[in-house]
Coordinates of C-alpha atoms in Angstrom, one line a residue:
Chain A
M1 CA 124.0 12.6 -27.5
K2 CA 122.8 15.2 -25.1
N3 CA 120.0 16.1 -27.4
K4 CA 119.1 12.5 -27.9
T5 CA 118.7 11.9 -24.2
F6 CA 116.7 15.1 -23.9
W7 CA 114.3 14.1 -26.7
M8 CA 114.0 10.5 -25.3
V9 CA 113.0 11.9 -22.0
M10 CA 110.6 14.4 -23.6
G11 CA 109.2 11.8 -25.9
G12 CA 108.6 9.4 -22.9
F13 CA 107.1 12.3 -21.0
C14 CA 104.7 13.2 -23.8
L15 CA 103.7 9.6 -24.2
F16 CA 103.1 9.3 -20.5
L17 CA 101.0 12.4 -20.5
Y18 CA 99.0 11.2 -23.3
A19 CA 98.4 7.8 -21.8
C20 CA 97.6 9.5 -18.5
T21 CA 95.1 11.9 -19.8
K22 CA 93.4 9.2 -21.8
E23 CA 93.1 6.8 -19.0
A24 CA 92.3 9.1 -16.1
Q25 CA 89.8 11.1 -18.0
I26 CA 88.6 13.0 -14.9
K27 CA 92.0 14.2 -14.0
E28 CA 91.7 17.9 -13.3
T29 CA 95.0 19.3 -14.1
V30 CA 97.8 18.2 -16.3
S31 CA 100.7 17.1 -14.2
N32 CA 103.8 19.3 -14.3
F33 CA 106.1 16.3 -13.7
L34 CA 109.1 16.6 -15.9
G35 CA 110.8 13.3 -15.4
F36 CA 114.6 13.0 -15.2
Q37 CA 116.3 16.1 -16.5
K38 CA 120.0 16.4 -16.7
P39 CA 121.3 19.7 -15.5
A40 CA 123.0 21.6 -18.3
N41 CA 126.3 21.8 -16.5
F42 CA 126.3 18.1 -15.6
P43 CA 127.8 15.2 -17.6
S44 CA 125.8 12.2 -18.8
P45 CA 124.4 10.1 -16.0
V46 CA 126.1 6.8 -15.1
Y47 CA 122.8 5.2 -14.1
K48 CA 121.2 3.3 -16.9
L49 CA 117.9 5.3 -17.2
E50 CA 117.0 3.4 -20.3
N51 CA 116.4 0.4 -18.1
N52 CA 114.3 2.3 -15.7
M53 CA 112.7 5.4 -17.3
V54 CA 111.5 7.7 -14.5
T55 CA 107.7 8.1 -14.7
E56 CA 105.5 10.2 -12.4
A57 CA 103.8 7.1 -11.0
G58 CA 107.2 5.3 -10.5
F59 CA 108.7 8.4 -8.8
R60 CA 105.7 8.7 -6.5
L61 CA 105.9 5.0 -5.6
G62 CA 109.6 5.3 -5.0
R63 CA 109.0 8.3 -2.7
S64 CA 106.4 6.5 -0.8
L65 CA 108.8 3.5 -0.3
F66 CA 111.6 5.8 0.7
Y67 CA 109.6 7.1 3.6
E68 CA 108.1 3.7 4.4
P69 CA 109.0 2.4 7.9
R70 CA 107.7 -1.1 7.0
L71 CA 111.1 -1.5 5.3
S72 CA 112.5 -2.2 8.7
R73 CA 111.9 -5.2 10.9
N74 CA 109.7 -3.5 13.5
N75 CA 108.3 -0.8 11.2
T76 CA 110.2 2.0 12.9
I77 CA 113.0 3.1 10.5
S78 CA 112.5 4.3 6.9
C79 CA 115.2 5.4 4.4
G80 CA 114.2 8.9 5.4
S81 CA 115.1 8.3 9.0
C82 CA 118.9 8.5 8.3
H83 CA 118.6 10.5 5.0
I84 CA 116.8 13.6 6.1
Q85 CA 116.0 16.1 3.3
S86 CA 116.7 19.2 5.4
S87 CA 120.2 17.8 6.0
A88 CA 120.7 17.1 2.3
F89 CA 119.5 13.6 2.9
T90 CA 122.0 12.8 5.6
Q91 CA 121.5 12.3 9.4
H92 CA 122.5 15.6 10.8
G93 CA 124.2 15.6 14.2
H94 CA 125.0 11.9 14.0
D95 CA 128.6 10.9 13.5
V96 CA 127.5 7.4 12.6
S97 CA 124.0 6.3 11.6
H98 CA 121.4 5.6 14.2
G99 CA 119.2 2.7 13.2
I100 CA 116.7 0.2 14.5
D101 CA 116.5 -0.5 18.3
D102 CA 118.9 2.4 18.9
R103 CA 121.7 0.5 17.3
L104 CA 124.5 2.5 15.9
G105 CA 126.2 1.8 12.6
T106 CA 129.9 2.3 11.9
R107 CA 129.7 5.0 9.2
N108 CA 128.3 8.4 8.6
S109 CA 125.1 8.5 6.6
P110 CA 125.9 9.7 3.1
P111 CA 123.7 12.1 1.2
I112 CA 121.1 10.9 -1.3
M113 CA 122.2 13.4 -3.9
N114 CA 123.1 13.2 -7.6
L115 CA 123.2 9.4 -7.3
A116 CA 122.5 9.0 -11.0
W117 CA 126.2 10.1 -11.5
N118 CA 127.6 7.7 -8.9
K119 CA 129.9 4.9 -10.1
A120 CA 130.0 3.2 -6.7
F121 CA 128.0 3.3 -3.5
M122 CA 128.8 3.1 0.2
W123 CA 131.9 4.7 1.8
G124 CA 133.7 1.5 1.3
G125 CA 132.3 0.4 -2.1
G126 CA 131.0 -3.1 -2.6
I127 CA 127.9 -1.8 -4.4
Y128 CA 128.1 -0.6 -8.0
D129 CA 124.4 -0.5 -9.1
L130 CA 121.9 1.9 -7.5
D131 CA 119.2 -0.7 -8.0
L132 CA 121.0 -3.0 -5.6
Q133 CA 121.9 -0.4 -3.0
P134 CA 118.7 -0.4 -0.8
I135 CA 119.3 -4.1 -0.1
A136 CA 122.3 -3.2 2.1
P137 CA 120.5 -0.9 4.7
I138 CA 117.3 -3.0 4.7
T139 CA 119.2 -6.2 5.6
T140 CA 122.0 -4.7 7.8
H141 CA 121.6 -5.5 11.5
E142 CA 122.3 -2.0 12.7
E143 CA 120.1 -0.3 10.2
M144 CA 116.7 -1.9 9.3
D145 CA 117.5 -5.5 10.2
E146 CA 114.8 -6.8 7.8
N147 CA 114.8 -9.0 4.7
L148 CA 113.3 -8.3 1.3
D149 CA 110.8 -11.2 1.5
N150 CA 109.2 -9.8 4.6
V151 CA 109.2 -6.3 3.1
M152 CA 107.3 -7.6 0.0
T153 CA 104.8 -9.4 2.3
K154 CA 104.2 -6.3 4.4
L155 CA 103.8 -4.0 1.4
R156 CA 101.2 -6.3 -0.2
L157 CA 99.0 -5.8 2.8
V158 CA 99.0 -2.0 2.7
E159 CA 96.1 -0.8 0.7
K160 CA 97.8 1.9 -1.3
Y161 CA 100.7 -0.2 -2.7
P162 CA 99.0 -2.6 -5.1
T163 CA 97.4 0.5 -6.7
M164 CA 100.6 2.4 -6.8
F165 CA 102.6 -0.6 -8.2
K166 CA 99.9 -0.9 -10.9
A167 CA 100.2 2.7 -11.8
A168 CA 103.9 2.5 -12.0
F169 CA 104.4 -0.9 -13.6
G170 CA 101.1 -2.0 -15.2
T171 CA 100.0 -4.7 -12.7
E172 CA 99.5 -4.9 -9.0
E173 CA 102.3 -7.4 -8.6
I174 CA 104.8 -6.4 -5.9
N175 CA 108.2 -7.9 -6.4
T176 CA 111.9 -7.2 -5.7
T177 CA 112.7 -5.8 -9.1
R178 CA 109.8 -3.3 -9.1
F179 CA 110.4 -2.3 -5.5
L180 CA 114.1 -1.5 -6.2
K181 CA 113.4 0.1 -9.5
A182 CA 110.8 2.4 -7.9
L183 CA 113.3 3.4 -5.2
S184 CA 115.9 4.2 -7.8
Q185 CA 113.4 6.4 -9.7
F186 CA 112.9 8.5 -6.6
M187 CA 116.6 8.6 -5.8
V188 CA 117.8 9.6 -9.2
M189 CA 115.4 12.5 -9.0
C190 CA 117.2 13.8 -5.9
I191 CA 119.3 16.1 -8.0
S192 CA 121.1 19.0 -6.4
A193 CA 122.1 21.4 -9.2
N194 CA 120.6 24.7 -8.1
S195 CA 123.4 26.2 -5.9
K196 CA 124.8 29.6 -6.6
Y197 CA 127.8 27.8 -8.1
D198 CA 125.5 26.1 -10.7
K199 CA 123.8 29.3 -11.5
V200 CA 127.1 31.1 -12.1
M201 CA 128.3 28.3 -14.3
R202 CA 125.1 28.3 -16.3
N203 CA 125.0 32.1 -16.5
E204 CA 121.6 32.2 -14.9
G205 CA 120.1 35.4 -13.6
G206 CA 123.3 37.4 -14.0
L207 CA 124.8 35.9 -10.9
S208 CA 128.5 36.1 -10.3
F209 CA 130.9 35.2 -7.5
T210 CA 132.0 37.7 -4.9
A211 CA 135.7 38.5 -4.7
D212 CA 136.2 36.1 -1.8
E213 CA 134.2 33.4 -3.6
Q214 CA 136.2 33.8 -6.7
A215 CA 139.5 33.7 -4.8
G216 CA 138.2 30.6 -3.0
Y217 CA 137.3 29.0 -6.3
A218 CA 140.8 29.6 -7.6
L219 CA 142.2 28.1 -4.4
F220 CA 139.8 25.1 -4.7
R221 CA 141.0 24.5 -8.2
T222 CA 144.6 24.4 -7.2
K223 CA 144.3 22.5 -3.9
C224 CA 141.1 20.4 -4.0
S225 CA 139.7 19.7 -7.4
S226 CA 141.9 16.8 -8.4
C227 CA 139.7 14.6 -6.1
H228 CA 136.6 16.8 -5.7
Q229 CA 136.1 17.2 -9.4
E230 CA 133.6 19.6 -10.8
P231 CA 130.7 19.7 -11.3
L232 CA 129.8 16.8 -9.0
F233 CA 132.7 17.8 -6.6
T234 CA 133.9 14.2 -6.5
D235 CA 135.7 12.0 -9.0
G236 CA 133.9 9.0 -7.6
T237 CA 137.1 7.2 -6.7
F238 CA 138.3 5.7 -3.5
R239 CA 141.3 7.2 -1.8
N240 CA 143.2 7.2 1.5
N241 CA 143.2 10.8 2.7
G242 CA 145.5 10.1 5.7
L243 CA 142.9 9.7 8.5
A244 CA 144.2 7.9 11.5
P245 CA 142.5 4.4 11.4
S246 CA 139.4 4.5 13.5
P247 CA 139.1 2.6 16.8
I248 CA 137.2 -0.1 14.9
K249 CA 139.9 -0.2 12.3
D250 CA 137.5 0.4 9.4
Q251 CA 139.6 -0.5 6.3
G252 CA 137.2 0.9 3.8
L253 CA 137.3 -0.4 0.2
Y254 CA 139.6 -3.3 1.3
T255 CA 136.7 -5.0 3.1
A256 CA 134.9 -5.3 -0.2
T257 CA 137.8 -6.2 -2.5
L258 CA 140.4 -7.8 -0.2
Q259 CA 143.1 -6.1 -2.2
E260 CA 146.1 -4.7 -0.3
K261 CA 146.1 -1.5 -2.4
D262 CA 142.6 -0.7 -1.2
R263 CA 143.3 -0.7 2.5
Y264 CA 142.0 2.5 4.2
K265 CA 140.5 3.9 1.0
F266 CA 137.1 5.5 1.2
K267 CA 134.9 7.1 -1.4
V268 CA 135.7 10.7 -2.2
P269 CA 132.6 12.6 -1.0
S270 CA 131.0 15.4 -2.9
L271 CA 131.5 18.9 -1.4
R272 CA 128.0 20.0 -2.4
N273 CA 125.7 21.0 0.4
L274 CA 128.5 20.9 3.1
S275 CA 126.6 23.3 5.3
Y276 CA 123.8 20.8 5.7
T277 CA 125.8 17.5 5.9
A278 CA 128.1 17.9 9.0
P279 CA 129.8 16.0 10.5
Y280 CA 132.4 14.9 8.0
M281 CA 134.4 11.9 6.9
H282 CA 133.3 8.2 6.7
D283 CA 132.9 8.1 10.5
G284 CA 131.8 11.6 11.0
R285 CA 134.9 12.4 13.1
F286 CA 135.1 16.1 12.1
L287 CA 132.3 18.3 13.4
T288 CA 133.2 21.4 11.4
L289 CA 134.7 22.4 8.1
N290 CA 137.5 23.9 10.1
G291 CA 138.2 20.5 11.6
V292 CA 138.6 19.2 8.0
F293 CA 140.9 22.0 7.1
D294 CA 143.0 21.2 10.2
H295 CA 143.3 17.7 9.1
Y296 CA 144.5 18.5 5.6
N297 CA 146.8 21.2 6.8
A298 CA 148.7 19.4 9.5
E299 CA 147.1 16.2 10.8
L300 CA 147.5 13.7 8.0
Q301 CA 149.0 10.4 9.0
Q302 CA 151.4 8.4 6.8
T303 CA 149.3 5.2 6.6
V304 CA 149.5 2.5 3.9
N305 CA 148.1 3.6 0.6
L306 CA 148.1 7.3 1.5
D307 CA 147.1 9.1 -1.7
P308 CA 150.1 10.4 -3.7
L309 CA 148.4 13.7 -4.2
L310 CA 148.6 14.3 -0.4
Q311 CA 152.3 13.8 -0.2
Q312 CA 153.9 15.9 -2.9
N313 CA 157.3 17.5 -2.6
G314 CA 158.1 15.6 0.5
K315 CA 155.3 17.3 2.5
L316 CA 152.2 15.7 3.9
G317 CA 148.9 17.3 3.3
I318 CA 147.7 20.6 1.8
S319 CA 148.8 23.8 3.4
L320 CA 145.9 26.1 4.2
T321 CA 146.4 29.5 5.8
A322 CA 143.7 31.3 7.7
D323 CA 143.1 33.5 4.7
D324 CA 142.9 30.4 2.4
R325 CA 140.3 28.9 4.7
T326 CA 138.1 32.0 4.7
K327 CA 138.1 32.2 0.9
L328 CA 137.6 28.4 0.5
T329 CA 134.7 28.5 2.9
A330 CA 133.2 31.4 1.0
F331 CA 133.4 29.4 -2.2
L332 CA 132.2 26.1 -0.6
K333 CA 129.1 28.0 0.6
T334 CA 128.2 28.7 -3.0
L335 CA 127.6 24.9 -3.3
E336 CA 124.7 25.1 -0.9
D337 CA 121.4 24.3 -2.7
A338 CA 118.6 25.6 -0.6
D339 CA 116.1 24.5 -3.2
F340 CA 117.3 20.9 -2.9
V341 CA 116.8 20.7 0.9
T342 CA 113.3 22.3 0.8
R343 CA 111.7 21.0 -2.4
K344 CA 108.2 19.7 -1.7
D345 CA 108.4 17.0 -4.3
L346 CA 111.2 15.2 -2.5
A347 CA 109.6 15.5 1.0
E348 CA 107.5 12.9 2.7
Q349 CA 103.9 13.5 1.6
Chain B
M1 CA 123.8 -86.9 -34.1
K2 CA 125.8 -84.5 -36.2
T3 CA 122.5 -82.9 -37.4
L4 CA 121.3 -82.6 -33.8
K5 CA 124.6 -80.9 -32.9
N6 CA 124.2 -78.6 -35.8
I7 CA 120.7 -77.7 -35.0
F8 CA 121.7 -77.0 -31.4
C9 CA 124.6 -74.9 -32.6
L10 CA 122.4 -73.0 -35.0
S11 CA 119.7 -72.3 -32.5
S12 CA 122.2 -71.1 -30.0
I13 CA 123.7 -68.8 -32.5
S14 CA 120.3 -67.4 -33.5
L15 CA 119.4 -67.1 -29.9
L16 CA 122.5 -65.1 -29.3
L17 CA 121.8 -63.0 -32.3
L18 CA 118.3 -62.4 -31.1
S19 CA 119.5 -61.4 -27.7
I20 CA 122.0 -59.0 -29.2
S21 CA 119.4 -57.5 -31.4
S22 CA 117.0 -57.1 -28.6
C23 CA 119.7 -55.6 -26.5
A24 CA 120.5 -53.1 -29.2
K25 CA 116.9 -52.3 -29.5
K26 CA 116.6 -51.6 -25.9
S27 CA 119.5 -49.2 -25.9
D28 CA 118.2 -47.9 -29.2
V29 CA 119.9 -46.1 -32.0
T30 CA 121.6 -42.9 -31.1
P31 CA 119.4 -40.1 -32.5
E32 CA 120.8 -37.6 -34.9
Y33 CA 122.0 -34.6 -33.0
Q34 CA 119.8 -31.6 -33.5
E35 CA 120.0 -28.5 -31.3
D36 CA 116.3 -28.0 -31.3
N37 CA 115.3 -31.6 -30.6
L38 CA 115.1 -31.1 -26.9
A39 CA 114.4 -33.8 -24.3
P40 CA 114.4 -33.8 -20.5
F41 CA 117.6 -34.2 -18.6
S42 CA 118.4 -33.8 -15.0
V43 CA 121.3 -33.7 -12.6
E44 CA 120.7 -34.9 -9.1
F45 CA 122.7 -33.5 -6.2
D46 CA 122.6 -36.0 -3.5
N47 CA 124.3 -34.6 -0.4
I48 CA 126.4 -37.1 1.6
V49 CA 129.1 -36.8 4.3
G50 CA 131.9 -39.3 3.8
E51 CA 130.5 -42.7 4.3
K52 CA 127.2 -41.5 5.6
T53 CA 124.0 -39.9 4.3
L54 CA 123.3 -36.3 5.3
S55 CA 121.1 -35.8 8.3
F56 CA 120.8 -32.4 10.0
N57 CA 121.7 -31.6 13.6
N58 CA 122.3 -35.3 14.3
A59 CA 124.2 -34.8 17.6
T60 CA 123.9 -38.5 18.5
S61 CA 125.8 -39.5 15.4
P62 CA 128.2 -36.7 14.5
Y63 CA 130.5 -36.7 11.4
T64 CA 134.2 -36.7 11.8
N65 CA 136.7 -34.8 9.6
A66 CA 140.2 -35.8 8.7
V67 CA 141.7 -34.1 11.7
G68 CA 139.3 -36.0 14.0
E69 CA 136.9 -33.1 14.8
K70 CA 133.3 -34.2 15.3
F71 CA 130.7 -31.9 13.8
T72 CA 127.0 -31.8 12.8
V73 CA 125.5 -29.9 9.9
S74 CA 122.5 -27.6 10.3
L75 CA 122.3 -26.1 6.8
V76 CA 123.8 -26.6 3.4
Q77 CA 122.8 -24.9 0.2
Y78 CA 124.5 -23.9 -3.0
F79 CA 124.0 -22.5 -6.5
I80 CA 124.4 -24.6 -9.6
S81 CA 124.4 -22.9 -12.9
N82 CA 125.5 -22.9 -16.6
I83 CA 124.9 -26.6 -17.3
K84 CA 126.6 -28.1 -20.4
V85 CA 126.6 -31.6 -21.8
S86 CA 129.2 -33.0 -24.3
K87 CA 129.1 -36.0 -26.6
A88 CA 132.0 -38.3 -27.2
D89 CA 132.8 -36.4 -30.5
G90 CA 133.2 -33.2 -28.6
T91 CA 129.8 -31.6 -29.6
T92 CA 128.8 -29.5 -26.6
Y93 CA 125.3 -28.2 -25.8
T94 CA 124.9 -25.3 -23.4
V95 CA 121.5 -25.0 -21.7
K96 CA 119.8 -21.7 -22.4
Q97 CA 121.3 -19.4 -19.7
D98 CA 118.0 -18.1 -18.3
S99 CA 116.9 -21.7 -17.5
S100 CA 120.2 -22.7 -16.0
Y101 CA 120.3 -21.4 -12.4
F102 CA 119.5 -23.8 -9.5
L103 CA 119.6 -23.4 -5.8
I104 CA 120.1 -26.8 -4.2
K105 CA 118.9 -26.7 -0.6
G106 CA 119.9 -29.7 1.5
A107 CA 116.8 -29.4 3.7
D108 CA 114.4 -29.3 0.8
R109 CA 114.6 -32.7 -1.1
A110 CA 112.5 -31.2 -4.0
T111 CA 115.4 -28.9 -4.9
R112 CA 118.0 -31.6 -5.4
F113 CA 117.4 -31.9 -9.1
A114 CA 118.6 -29.5 -11.7
K115 CA 116.1 -30.1 -14.4
V116 CA 116.9 -28.8 -17.9
K117 CA 116.3 -29.7 -21.5
V118 CA 119.1 -30.8 -23.9
P119 CA 119.0 -32.3 -27.4
E120 CA 118.4 -36.0 -27.7
G121 CA 121.8 -37.8 -27.7
D122 CA 124.4 -39.7 -25.7
Y123 CA 126.5 -37.6 -23.5
T124 CA 129.8 -38.5 -22.0
K125 CA 130.6 -35.3 -20.1
L126 CA 128.8 -32.9 -17.9
T127 CA 130.0 -29.5 -16.9
F128 CA 128.4 -26.9 -14.6
T129 CA 129.3 -23.9 -12.5
L130 CA 129.2 -24.1 -8.7
G131 CA 128.1 -20.5 -8.0
V132 CA 126.7 -17.7 -10.1
D133 CA 128.8 -16.6 -13.1
S134 CA 130.2 -13.0 -13.0
L135 CA 128.0 -12.0 -16.0
R136 CA 124.8 -12.8 -14.2
S137 CA 126.2 -11.4 -11.0
T138 CA 126.4 -7.9 -12.6
M139 CA 123.1 -8.0 -14.6
D140 CA 120.2 -5.6 -14.1
I141 CA 118.0 -6.6 -11.1
S142 CA 115.2 -7.4 -13.6
K143 CA 117.3 -10.4 -14.8
R144 CA 117.5 -11.8 -11.2
T145 CA 114.3 -13.7 -10.8
G146 CA 113.5 -17.0 -9.2
V147 CA 116.4 -18.4 -7.2
L148 CA 118.4 -15.3 -8.1
D149 CA 116.0 -12.9 -6.4
P150 CA 118.0 -11.3 -3.6
A151 CA 114.9 -11.4 -1.5
G152 CA 116.0 -14.3 0.8
G153 CA 116.5 -13.6 4.5
M154 CA 119.7 -13.4 6.4
E155 CA 119.3 -16.9 7.8
D156 CA 118.8 -18.7 4.6
G157 CA 119.6 -15.9 2.2
M158 CA 122.2 -16.4 -0.5
Y159 CA 123.0 -12.8 -1.3
W160 CA 125.4 -10.3 0.2
G161 CA 123.7 -6.9 0.2
W162 CA 126.7 -5.0 1.5
N163 CA 129.0 -6.4 -1.2
S164 CA 126.7 -7.0 -4.1
G165 CA 127.0 -10.7 -5.0
Y166 CA 125.7 -14.1 -4.4
I167 CA 126.8 -16.6 -1.7
F168 CA 127.7 -19.6 -3.9
F169 CA 128.0 -22.2 -1.2
K170 CA 126.7 -22.0 2.4
M171 CA 127.2 -24.6 5.1
E172 CA 126.6 -24.2 8.8
G173 CA 126.7 -26.5 11.7
S174 CA 128.3 -27.0 15.0
S175 CA 131.3 -28.6 16.6
S176 CA 132.4 -28.9 20.2
V177 CA 135.9 -27.9 19.2
I178 CA 134.8 -24.3 18.6
S179 CA 135.9 -21.8 21.3
D180 CA 133.5 -19.4 23.0
D181 CA 135.6 -16.3 22.3
V182 CA 135.7 -13.9 19.4
N183 CA 137.9 -16.4 17.4
G184 CA 135.1 -19.0 17.7
D185 CA 131.4 -18.4 18.5
P186 CA 131.0 -15.8 21.2
T187 CA 127.3 -16.7 21.6
G188 CA 128.5 -20.1 23.0
K189 CA 126.5 -22.1 20.5
K190 CA 129.7 -23.6 19.0
Q191 CA 128.5 -22.9 15.5
F192 CA 130.6 -22.8 12.3
K193 CA 129.6 -20.9 9.3
Y194 CA 131.1 -21.2 5.8
H195 CA 129.6 -18.7 3.3
I196 CA 131.7 -18.9 0.2
G197 CA 131.2 -16.4 -2.6
G198 CA 133.0 -13.7 -4.7
F199 CA 132.7 -13.5 -8.4
G200 CA 135.6 -11.2 -9.1
G201 CA 134.0 -7.8 -8.6
Y202 CA 131.9 -5.4 -10.6
S203 CA 134.5 -2.7 -11.3
A204 CA 136.9 -3.2 -8.4
P205 CA 138.6 -6.5 -8.9
T206 CA 138.5 -9.0 -6.0
I207 CA 138.5 -12.7 -5.3
N208 CA 136.9 -15.1 -7.7
N209 CA 135.4 -18.2 -6.2
V210 CA 133.3 -19.2 -9.2
K211 CA 134.2 -22.9 -9.9
N212 CA 133.6 -24.8 -13.1
I213 CA 133.0 -28.5 -12.4
T214 CA 133.6 -31.2 -15.1
V215 CA 132.1 -34.7 -14.5
D216 CA 133.2 -37.6 -16.7
L217 CA 130.2 -39.8 -17.3
T218 CA 132.0 -42.7 -19.1
T219 CA 132.8 -44.7 -16.1
A220 CA 129.6 -44.7 -14.1
G221 CA 127.2 -44.4 -17.0
I222 CA 126.7 -42.0 -19.9
A223 CA 123.5 -40.0 -20.2
R224 CA 121.3 -41.3 -23.0
V225 CA 118.8 -38.4 -23.4
R226 CA 115.6 -39.3 -25.2
K227 CA 112.2 -37.7 -25.3
D228 CA 110.3 -40.7 -23.9
R229 CA 112.3 -40.9 -20.7
Q230 CA 114.1 -38.9 -18.0
S231 CA 117.8 -39.3 -18.1
N232 CA 119.2 -38.4 -14.7
V233 CA 122.8 -38.1 -13.7
H234 CA 123.0 -38.9 -10.1
L235 CA 125.9 -37.2 -8.3
F236 CA 127.0 -37.7 -4.8
V237 CA 128.0 -34.4 -3.2
D238 CA 130.4 -35.3 -0.5
L239 CA 130.4 -32.5 2.1
I240 CA 133.3 -34.0 4.0
K241 CA 135.5 -32.6 1.2
V242 CA 134.8 -29.1 2.4
F243 CA 137.2 -30.0 5.3
N244 CA 139.2 -32.8 3.8
G245 CA 139.8 -31.5 0.3
K246 CA 143.2 -30.5 -1.1
N247 CA 143.3 -27.5 1.4
S248 CA 142.3 -29.5 4.4
F249 CA 141.6 -27.5 7.5
S250 CA 140.5 -27.7 11.1
I251 CA 137.1 -26.4 12.2
A252 CA 138.7 -25.1 15.4
A253 CA 141.2 -23.0 13.5
H254 CA 138.6 -21.6 10.9
P255 CA 135.1 -21.8 12.3
N256 CA 133.8 -18.8 10.3
V257 CA 134.9 -18.2 6.8
M258 CA 132.9 -15.7 4.7
F259 CA 134.2 -13.0 2.4
S260 CA 137.9 -13.3 3.1
D261 CA 141.1 -14.5 1.5
Y262 CA 140.9 -17.8 3.3
S263 CA 137.6 -18.5 1.4
V264 CA 139.7 -19.2 -1.7
N265 CA 141.2 -22.3 0.0
I266 CA 137.7 -23.6 0.8
A267 CA 136.4 -22.8 -2.7
T268 CA 139.2 -25.0 -4.1
N269 CA 138.1 -27.9 -1.8
L270 CA 134.5 -27.4 -3.2
T271 CA 135.7 -28.6 -6.6
E272 CA 136.2 -32.0 -5.1
L273 CA 132.6 -32.4 -3.8
F274 CA 131.0 -34.0 -6.9
K275 CA 131.3 -37.7 -7.6
H276 CA 129.3 -39.4 -10.3
D277 CA 127.6 -42.4 -8.8
H278 CA 125.4 -43.6 -11.7
T279 CA 123.0 -42.5 -14.4
E280 CA 119.4 -43.4 -14.7
N281 CA 118.4 -43.6 -18.3

């Protein structure tokens, strides 16, 4: 299966290269664009790539749209405004996202990272297909406050877009499907899999964990990995981790499902790139990792639907000594992917 | 005399026979049912409010619901999909799914017909979905063209971006009974908003407000679908039933119902909206 996907990607790539060289005869250099490549230590992606094969032209268009402020009502906010590459595509320093007309959202901007493996989107769910995800921020009052009809109209008037849509999809037509598929092509390419952890797991360059990192890894596996499953460091589920309800009483997944069992459940976030993505939790209430440790160690609240894993043997939370914290932090640091936050191909061009 | 009487009798009989035969000719012979022998057929969604026609923002002549609240309507639109027709013998034809999604907009008279093609035949039953079925609601974006394109705006849009899914039925208007606080309309415009949707959820189960509607055509006129004419089932869509249906409610008590448990009550009322008035064959 792994091999099949690989050859499909390679096959598509070769075809693309062939078509490209044939058509653009004066092209000086052969592109080094490799398309979507699954990291060796990752499972098969959830996103249906077969319905939207990533091509270089599609990726470039998606990237251009990701950084396009015309997606917002007054052309001021782009996806990249709240998903900043140097912060692992989050909005560093903001507990909740800061959108159009200085309006504030209600939740912390999540990273655009390894989304091809996401089963659900948003802290509180509601969206289960990456292709449909951009509609939410574009139409939300506090984010871009625009509608897709207007976005299409505006894009048609920008000189570069008809050409870019033609390169990506064969004709100059700009429509909702193509727009969303191109954005997905860019987003699925935002893969973070080059941290020290990944290299150790893939036995690359003779790297190994230090003693503290190794001890932290062992602690992580006993205390954290049930929810923050390797290698994505999330199991993609929604859980109530015992946060006191926020002043706005955000009920998380419940709002999207209206099921009692979903009250106060939020998506388990990945632990990758933690150093770049502070603050933490759905409303960004914890500024530091130590704040998060404090929460799990002693501040959990017994709210409805509190996850059973956080109330074992009659005790709330996960005990974390000072030594545990040092070692865990050492291990979590190995999940930093400096390449991901600096790669030129993911940056605004 | 007797002969004359006979002649009269005979001629009346033949006249009667003639008239019968001409009648039969007019209503023609039911064609043999063949799935690929398609002919035009339409369903007309004619919005009314109780005993009155629908007119928008008509403050001088407001409508009144069962609990005596006066209201006006500023917007009404809904999805109709998955049209099926059945013959008396039970044979049922389902319109090709890709051609079976319609957005009826009260303010745009041109959208009041759901025009499809069904095999020539006499149909005694019509069924359709009010809303967008769960299968289509979870399909790839490339299968959501035309009225299903989520591109509509917030004002007249029929799609929830934050909770992927279509709004099946949207009705807005105003009523003086609505309070100016957070339980009513804090903008002071006295507006009510009913946005009813929910297809059951992608992978996390939730409310399902998809409603299948069955209309018996035998009383007000069966649909005789033939290639040389346009058979049209004319339905009255009585919007007063939104308030006065089985789960009757007060606008003051529920001025805004969108994605919530209460929407299930209103969705049940929506099944009472459709009344077959007549069929044009």
